[in-house]
Short mmCIF file of C-alpha atoms in Angstrom, two decimals:
data_model
loop_
_atom_site.label_atom_id
_atom_site.label_comp_id
_atom_site.label_asym_id
_atom_site.label_seq_id
_atom_site.Cartn_x
_atom_site.Cartn_y
_atom_site.Cartn_z
CA UNK A 466 -10.78 29.16 17.00
CA UNK A 467 -9.01 32.33 15.93
CA UNK A 468 -9.65 33.47 12.37
CA UNK A 469 -6.70 34.93 10.50
CA UNK A 470 -6.94 36.83 7.24
CA UNK A 471 -4.34 36.12 4.57
CA UNK A 472 -3.01 39.62 5.13
CA UNK A 473 -2.57 39.01 8.87
CA UNK A 474 -0.76 35.72 8.27
CA UNK A 475 1.57 37.32 5.77
CA UNK A 476 2.22 40.30 8.06
CA UNK A 477 3.15 38.10 11.02
CA UNK A 478 5.43 35.86 8.97
CA UNK A 479 7.05 38.92 7.44
CA UNK A 480 7.71 40.60 10.81
CA UNK A 481 9.33 37.49 12.26
CA UNK A 482 11.31 36.70 9.11
CA UNK A 483 12.97 40.11 9.32
CA UNK A 484 13.50 40.09 13.10
CA UNK A 485 17.02 40.25 14.56
CA UNK A 486 16.30 37.89 17.45
CA UNK A 487 19.58 38.52 19.28
CA UNK A 488 18.85 42.22 19.34
CA UNK A 489 15.07 42.47 19.66
CA UNK A 490 14.74 39.74 22.30
CA UNK A 491 17.15 41.33 24.77
CA UNK A 492 15.74 44.81 23.99
CA UNK A 493 12.16 43.70 24.72
CA UNK A 494 12.95 41.93 28.00
CA UNK A 495 15.24 44.68 29.30
CA UNK A 496 12.64 47.31 28.37
CA UNK A 497 10.01 45.36 30.33
CA UNK A 498 12.26 45.18 33.41
CA UNK A 499 12.91 48.94 33.17
CA UNK A 500 9.43 50.22 32.33
CA UNK A 501 7.66 47.80 34.72
CA UNK A 502 10.25 47.26 37.45
CA UNK A 503 8.02 44.94 39.49
CA UNK A 504 8.58 42.30 36.79
CA UNK A 505 12.12 41.99 38.17
CA UNK A 506 10.63 39.83 40.90
CA UNK A 507 10.98 36.80 38.63
CA UNK A 508 14.65 37.37 37.94
CA UNK A 509 16.18 37.46 41.41
CA UNK A 510 19.07 35.22 40.37
CA UNK A 511 19.98 37.20 37.24
CA UNK A 512 22.54 39.42 38.96
CA UNK A 513 22.71 43.21 38.73
CA UNK A 514 19.34 44.78 37.80
CA UNK A 515 19.99 47.90 39.83
CA UNK A 516 19.33 50.50 37.12
CA UNK A 517 18.54 50.81 33.41
CA UNK A 518 22.20 50.66 32.36
CA UNK A 519 22.80 47.54 34.47
CA UNK A 520 19.70 45.84 33.05
CA UNK A 521 20.61 46.67 29.46
CA UNK A 522 24.15 45.37 29.97
CA UNK A 523 23.16 42.23 31.87
CA UNK A 524 24.13 39.09 29.87
CA UNK A 525 21.55 36.90 31.64
CA UNK A 526 18.78 39.29 30.61
CA UNK A 527 20.07 39.33 27.03
CA UNK A 528 20.24 35.53 26.84
CA UNK A 529 16.77 35.12 28.30
CA UNK A 530 15.29 37.76 26.03
CA UNK A 531 16.43 35.78 23.00
CA UNK A 532 14.93 32.58 24.45
CA UNK A 533 11.57 34.29 25.02
CA UNK A 534 11.49 35.67 21.48
CA UNK A 535 12.27 32.25 19.99
CA UNK A 536 9.35 30.96 22.06
CA UNK A 537 7.11 33.00 19.78
CA UNK A 538 8.37 31.03 16.75
CA UNK A 539 6.15 28.08 17.60
CA UNK A 540 3.16 30.41 17.53
CA UNK A 541 4.17 31.79 14.13
CA UNK A 542 4.45 28.24 12.77
CA UNK A 543 1.16 27.12 14.33
CA UNK A 544 -1.13 30.11 14.11
CA UNK A 545 -4.19 27.87 13.78
CA UNK A 546 -3.51 25.91 16.94
CA UNK A 547 -1.79 28.13 19.45
CA UNK A 548 -3.79 26.76 22.36
CA UNK A 549 -2.19 23.31 22.08
CA UNK A 550 1.15 24.71 20.92
CA UNK A 551 1.56 26.64 24.18
CA UNK A 552 -0.09 24.19 26.59
CA UNK A 553 3.22 22.88 27.92
CA UNK A 554 4.74 26.36 28.34
CA UNK A 555 1.54 27.48 30.05
CA UNK A 556 1.88 24.73 32.64
CA UNK A 557 5.55 25.63 33.12
CA UNK A 558 4.79 29.32 33.73
CA UNK A 559 1.97 28.50 36.11
CA UNK A 560 3.19 25.56 38.14
CA UNK A 561 6.95 25.94 38.10
CA UNK A 562 7.71 29.61 37.46
CA UNK A 563 4.60 31.01 39.19
CA UNK A 564 4.39 33.99 36.85
CA UNK A 565 1.30 36.20 37.17
CA UNK A 566 -0.25 35.97 33.68
CA UNK A 567 -0.84 39.77 33.67
CA UNK A 568 2.89 40.01 33.04
CA UNK A 569 2.56 38.40 29.62
CA UNK A 570 0.72 41.49 28.41
CA UNK A 571 3.46 43.77 29.76
CA UNK A 572 6.26 42.08 27.85
CA UNK A 573 4.09 41.81 24.78
CA UNK A 574 3.52 45.61 24.84
CA UNK A 575 7.26 46.16 25.22
CA UNK A 576 7.95 43.86 22.28
CA UNK A 577 5.44 45.82 20.18
CA UNK A 578 7.24 49.05 21.03
CA UNK A 579 10.68 47.61 20.18
CA UNK A 580 9.45 46.27 16.83
CA UNK A 581 7.83 49.68 16.18
CA UNK A 582 11.08 51.52 16.84
CA UNK A 583 12.99 49.16 14.53
CA UNK A 584 10.45 49.22 11.69
CA UNK A 585 9.65 52.94 11.88
CA UNK A 586 7.13 54.05 9.25
CA UNK A 587 6.76 50.48 7.97
CA UNK A 588 5.05 49.64 11.26
CA UNK A 589 1.68 50.97 10.13
CA UNK A 590 -1.55 50.83 12.13
CA UNK A 591 -2.53 47.67 10.24
CA UNK A 592 0.79 45.95 10.95
CA UNK A 593 0.49 46.96 14.61
CA UNK A 594 -3.04 45.56 14.80
CA UNK A 595 -1.92 42.23 13.30
CA UNK A 596 1.04 41.90 15.66
CA UNK A 597 -1.09 42.83 18.69
CA UNK A 598 -3.73 40.28 17.67
CA UNK A 599 -1.03 37.59 17.33
CA UNK A 600 0.54 38.46 20.69
CA UNK A 601 -2.89 38.56 22.36
CA UNK A 602 -3.53 34.99 21.23
CA UNK A 603 -0.12 33.88 22.53
CA UNK A 604 -0.83 35.62 25.85
CA UNK A 605 -4.24 33.98 26.09
CA UNK A 606 -2.78 30.52 25.28
CA UNK A 607 -0.07 30.95 27.89
CA UNK A 608 -2.70 31.76 30.49
CA UNK A 609 -4.95 28.80 29.76
CA UNK A 610 -3.39 26.18 32.03
CA UNK A 611 -3.52 28.33 35.15
CA UNK A 612 -5.82 26.99 37.85
CA UNK B 1177 -3.77 56.71 43.73
CA UNK B 1178 -4.72 60.38 43.16
CA UNK B 1179 -3.40 62.01 39.97
CA UNK B 1180 -1.32 64.56 41.93
CA UNK B 1181 0.51 61.69 43.57
CA UNK B 1182 0.96 59.95 40.24
CA UNK B 1183 2.60 63.08 38.82
CA UNK B 1184 4.80 63.22 41.91
CA UNK B 1185 6.13 59.77 41.07
CA UNK B 1186 8.11 61.42 38.25
CA UNK B 1187 11.64 62.45 39.17
CA UNK B 1188 12.99 65.88 38.23
CA UNK B 1189 15.05 64.25 35.46
CA UNK B 1190 12.02 62.45 34.08
CA UNK B 1191 9.96 65.65 34.05
CA UNK B 1192 12.73 67.42 32.13
CA UNK B 1193 13.01 64.52 29.68
CA UNK B 1194 9.26 64.54 29.06
CA UNK B 1195 9.14 68.34 28.64
CA UNK B 1196 12.02 68.17 26.12
CA UNK B 1197 10.46 65.38 24.08
CA UNK B 1198 7.07 67.08 23.79
CA UNK B 1199 8.62 70.43 22.95
CA UNK B 1200 10.50 68.81 20.08
CA UNK B 1201 7.29 67.18 18.84
CA UNK B 1202 5.17 70.35 18.78
CA UNK B 1203 6.11 71.13 15.15
CA UNK B 1204 4.81 67.70 14.06
CA UNK B 1205 1.88 67.64 16.45
CA UNK B 1206 -0.75 66.85 13.83
CA UNK B 1207 1.27 63.98 12.34
CA UNK B 1208 1.96 62.32 15.70
CA UNK B 1209 -1.58 62.88 16.93
CA UNK B 1210 -3.24 61.61 13.75
CA UNK B 1211 -0.88 58.59 13.72
CA UNK B 1212 -1.74 57.66 17.30
CA UNK B 1213 -5.47 58.00 16.62
CA UNK B 1214 -5.31 55.88 13.46
CA UNK B 1215 -3.40 53.18 15.30
CA UNK B 1216 -6.04 53.17 18.02
CA UNK B 1217 -8.88 52.87 15.50
CA UNK B 1218 -7.08 49.98 13.73
CA UNK B 1219 -6.28 47.98 16.88
CA UNK B 1220 -9.34 48.86 18.96
CA UNK B 1221 -12.29 49.40 16.61
CA UNK B 1222 -14.66 50.14 19.53
CA UNK B 1223 -12.90 53.47 19.96
CA UNK B 1224 -14.29 54.62 16.62
CA UNK B 1225 -17.73 54.90 18.19
CA UNK B 1226 -16.71 58.21 19.73
CA UNK B 1227 -15.99 59.69 16.31
CA UNK B 1228 -19.12 58.91 14.34
CA UNK B 1229 -19.58 62.64 13.77
CA UNK B 1230 -16.17 63.10 12.15
CA UNK B 1231 -14.32 61.91 9.05
CA UNK B 1232 -11.50 59.83 10.53
CA UNK B 1233 -10.03 58.46 7.33
CA UNK B 1234 -6.22 58.72 7.03
CA UNK B 1235 -5.00 62.30 6.45
CA UNK B 1236 -8.53 63.72 6.66
CA UNK B 1237 -8.78 67.32 7.85
CA UNK B 1238 -10.79 66.21 10.91
CA UNK B 1239 -8.24 63.58 11.89
CA UNK B 1240 -5.26 65.92 11.53
CA UNK B 1241 -6.92 68.74 13.44
CA UNK B 1242 -8.09 66.42 16.20
CA UNK B 1243 -4.71 64.74 16.50
CA UNK B 1244 -3.06 68.15 16.71
CA UNK B 1245 -5.42 69.29 19.47
CA UNK B 1246 -4.67 66.23 21.59
CA UNK B 1247 -0.89 66.41 21.17
CA UNK B 1248 -0.78 70.14 21.92
CA UNK B 1249 -2.75 69.55 25.14
CA UNK B 1250 -0.35 66.77 26.17
CA UNK B 1251 2.63 68.97 25.27
CA UNK B 1252 1.24 71.91 27.25
CA UNK B 1253 0.75 69.72 30.31
CA UNK B 1254 4.33 68.48 29.95
CA UNK B 1255 5.78 71.97 30.39
CA UNK B 1256 4.67 72.05 34.05
CA UNK B 1257 3.68 68.58 35.19
CA UNK B 1258 3.23 69.69 38.78
CA UNK B 1259 0.34 71.90 37.65
CA UNK B 1260 -1.53 69.30 35.60
CA UNK B 1261 -4.76 69.65 37.57
CA UNK B 1262 -4.78 73.40 36.96
CA UNK B 1263 -3.77 73.23 33.29
CA UNK B 1264 -6.30 70.53 32.49
CA UNK B 1265 -9.28 71.94 34.44
CA UNK B 1266 -11.27 72.96 31.33
CA UNK B 1267 -10.54 69.62 29.62
CA UNK B 1268 -11.59 67.77 32.77
CA UNK B 1269 -14.99 69.43 32.58
CA UNK B 1270 -15.27 68.75 28.85
CA UNK B 1271 -14.50 65.04 29.23
CA UNK B 1272 -16.68 64.54 32.31
CA UNK B 1273 -19.84 66.30 31.24
CA UNK B 1274 -19.78 66.42 27.45
CA UNK B 1275 -17.52 63.81 25.89
CA UNK B 1276 -17.91 61.19 28.62
CA UNK B 1277 -15.34 58.91 27.03
CA UNK B 1278 -15.01 55.72 29.05
CA UNK B 1279 -11.63 56.08 30.81
CA UNK B 1280 -10.45 52.61 29.70
CA UNK B 1281 -10.02 54.21 26.30
CA UNK B 1282 -7.39 56.60 27.69
CA UNK B 1283 -5.15 53.56 28.31
CA UNK B 1284 -5.69 52.36 24.75
CA UNK B 1285 -4.85 55.78 23.33
CA UNK B 1286 -1.78 56.12 25.59
CA UNK B 1287 -0.46 52.78 24.34
CA UNK B 1288 -0.92 53.85 20.72
CA UNK B 1289 0.77 57.18 21.50
CA UNK B 1290 3.76 55.26 22.86
CA UNK B 1291 3.87 53.17 19.66
CA UNK B 1292 3.65 56.34 17.53
CA UNK B 1293 6.53 57.82 19.53
CA UNK B 1294 8.57 54.62 19.03
CA UNK B 1295 8.02 54.72 15.27
CA UNK B 1296 8.88 58.40 15.10
CA UNK B 1297 11.86 58.46 17.45
CA UNK B 1298 13.37 55.00 16.77
CA UNK B 1299 16.34 54.29 19.03
CA UNK B 1300 15.85 57.67 20.74
CA UNK B 1301 12.74 56.27 22.39
CA UNK B 1302 14.92 54.62 25.01
CA UNK B 1303 13.57 52.39 27.80
CA UNK B 1304 14.09 55.29 30.24
CA UNK B 1305 12.14 57.71 28.02
CA UNK B 1306 9.45 55.04 27.54
CA UNK B 1307 9.09 54.52 31.30
CA UNK B 1308 8.85 58.26 31.97
CA UNK B 1309 6.37 58.79 29.12
CA UNK B 1310 4.19 55.89 30.28
CA UNK B 1311 4.04 57.38 33.78
CA UNK B 1312 3.25 60.85 32.44
CA UNK B 1313 0.46 59.66 30.14
CA UNK B 1314 -1.05 57.65 33.02
CA UNK B 1315 -1.01 60.74 35.23
CA UNK B 1316 -2.51 62.82 32.41
CA UNK B 1317 -5.34 60.32 31.89
CA UNK B 1318 -6.02 60.17 35.62
CA UNK B 1319 -6.31 63.97 35.85
CA UNK B 1320 -8.58 64.00 32.80
CA UNK B 1321 -11.05 61.62 34.44
CA UNK B 1322 -10.99 63.31 37.86
CA UNK B 1323 -14.36 65.00 37.46
CA UNK B 1324 -16.18 61.93 36.12
CA UNK B 1325 -17.76 61.09 39.46
#
């Protein structure tokens, strides 16, 4: 089981409490599709992803980005049992969506960068380490039901 | 993929963007460099093993000077990306025969450099700049490890 310090718990809750989901979610997903264009393979029916401007203006991308970010809420509320919390979503991503689990790390890195750019100096090395640890556990939980 | 080819993956616009960004960061080289290093030590404690001979506490003279060195080398490479193999030849030898830093660590440092850039530049660190920078740092790391074996 993952051990969290009180500081890490507080840091994670604080980051998510202050997050503008409707802005950060779309920013993280669109950044992922731009920086790692091969991830677009999972979004064939999203419409125009032709260039960075199109991706950033695409309403389907924006809507989905918000959904993904809200998916992290369950992890924030259940930090001591993320494995079970994400079991169902793990099956979904594996059996229905057929997403290569390596992609989870890509979007998690993009989310880290977006949060960093919003928080500026407040996003210290310690805050970054806590967020990356949290996201790594989510990523690991999402990859568990792949066979 | 060879490092020369990786550098070729950058468009003319991307090369210009990268050169501009690093030129603007040269005055704050030690702050950016030290920030990236500290982030790496916090998130990836194994990387500290390469610095047992230095004082790497925040704002220490060693940390600032080392951060500055790294950023200035990255900035110099950015002024003529097509010539990376030539520009970095002495550093290639240093890393291969003396420092022998496991190349996986270059990825960790690059990630922390991107985070440091995001904190410093805020909204100006656009997805397009991020993509270009990620490609450049990958090419830089690949050139650096070319003489390893």
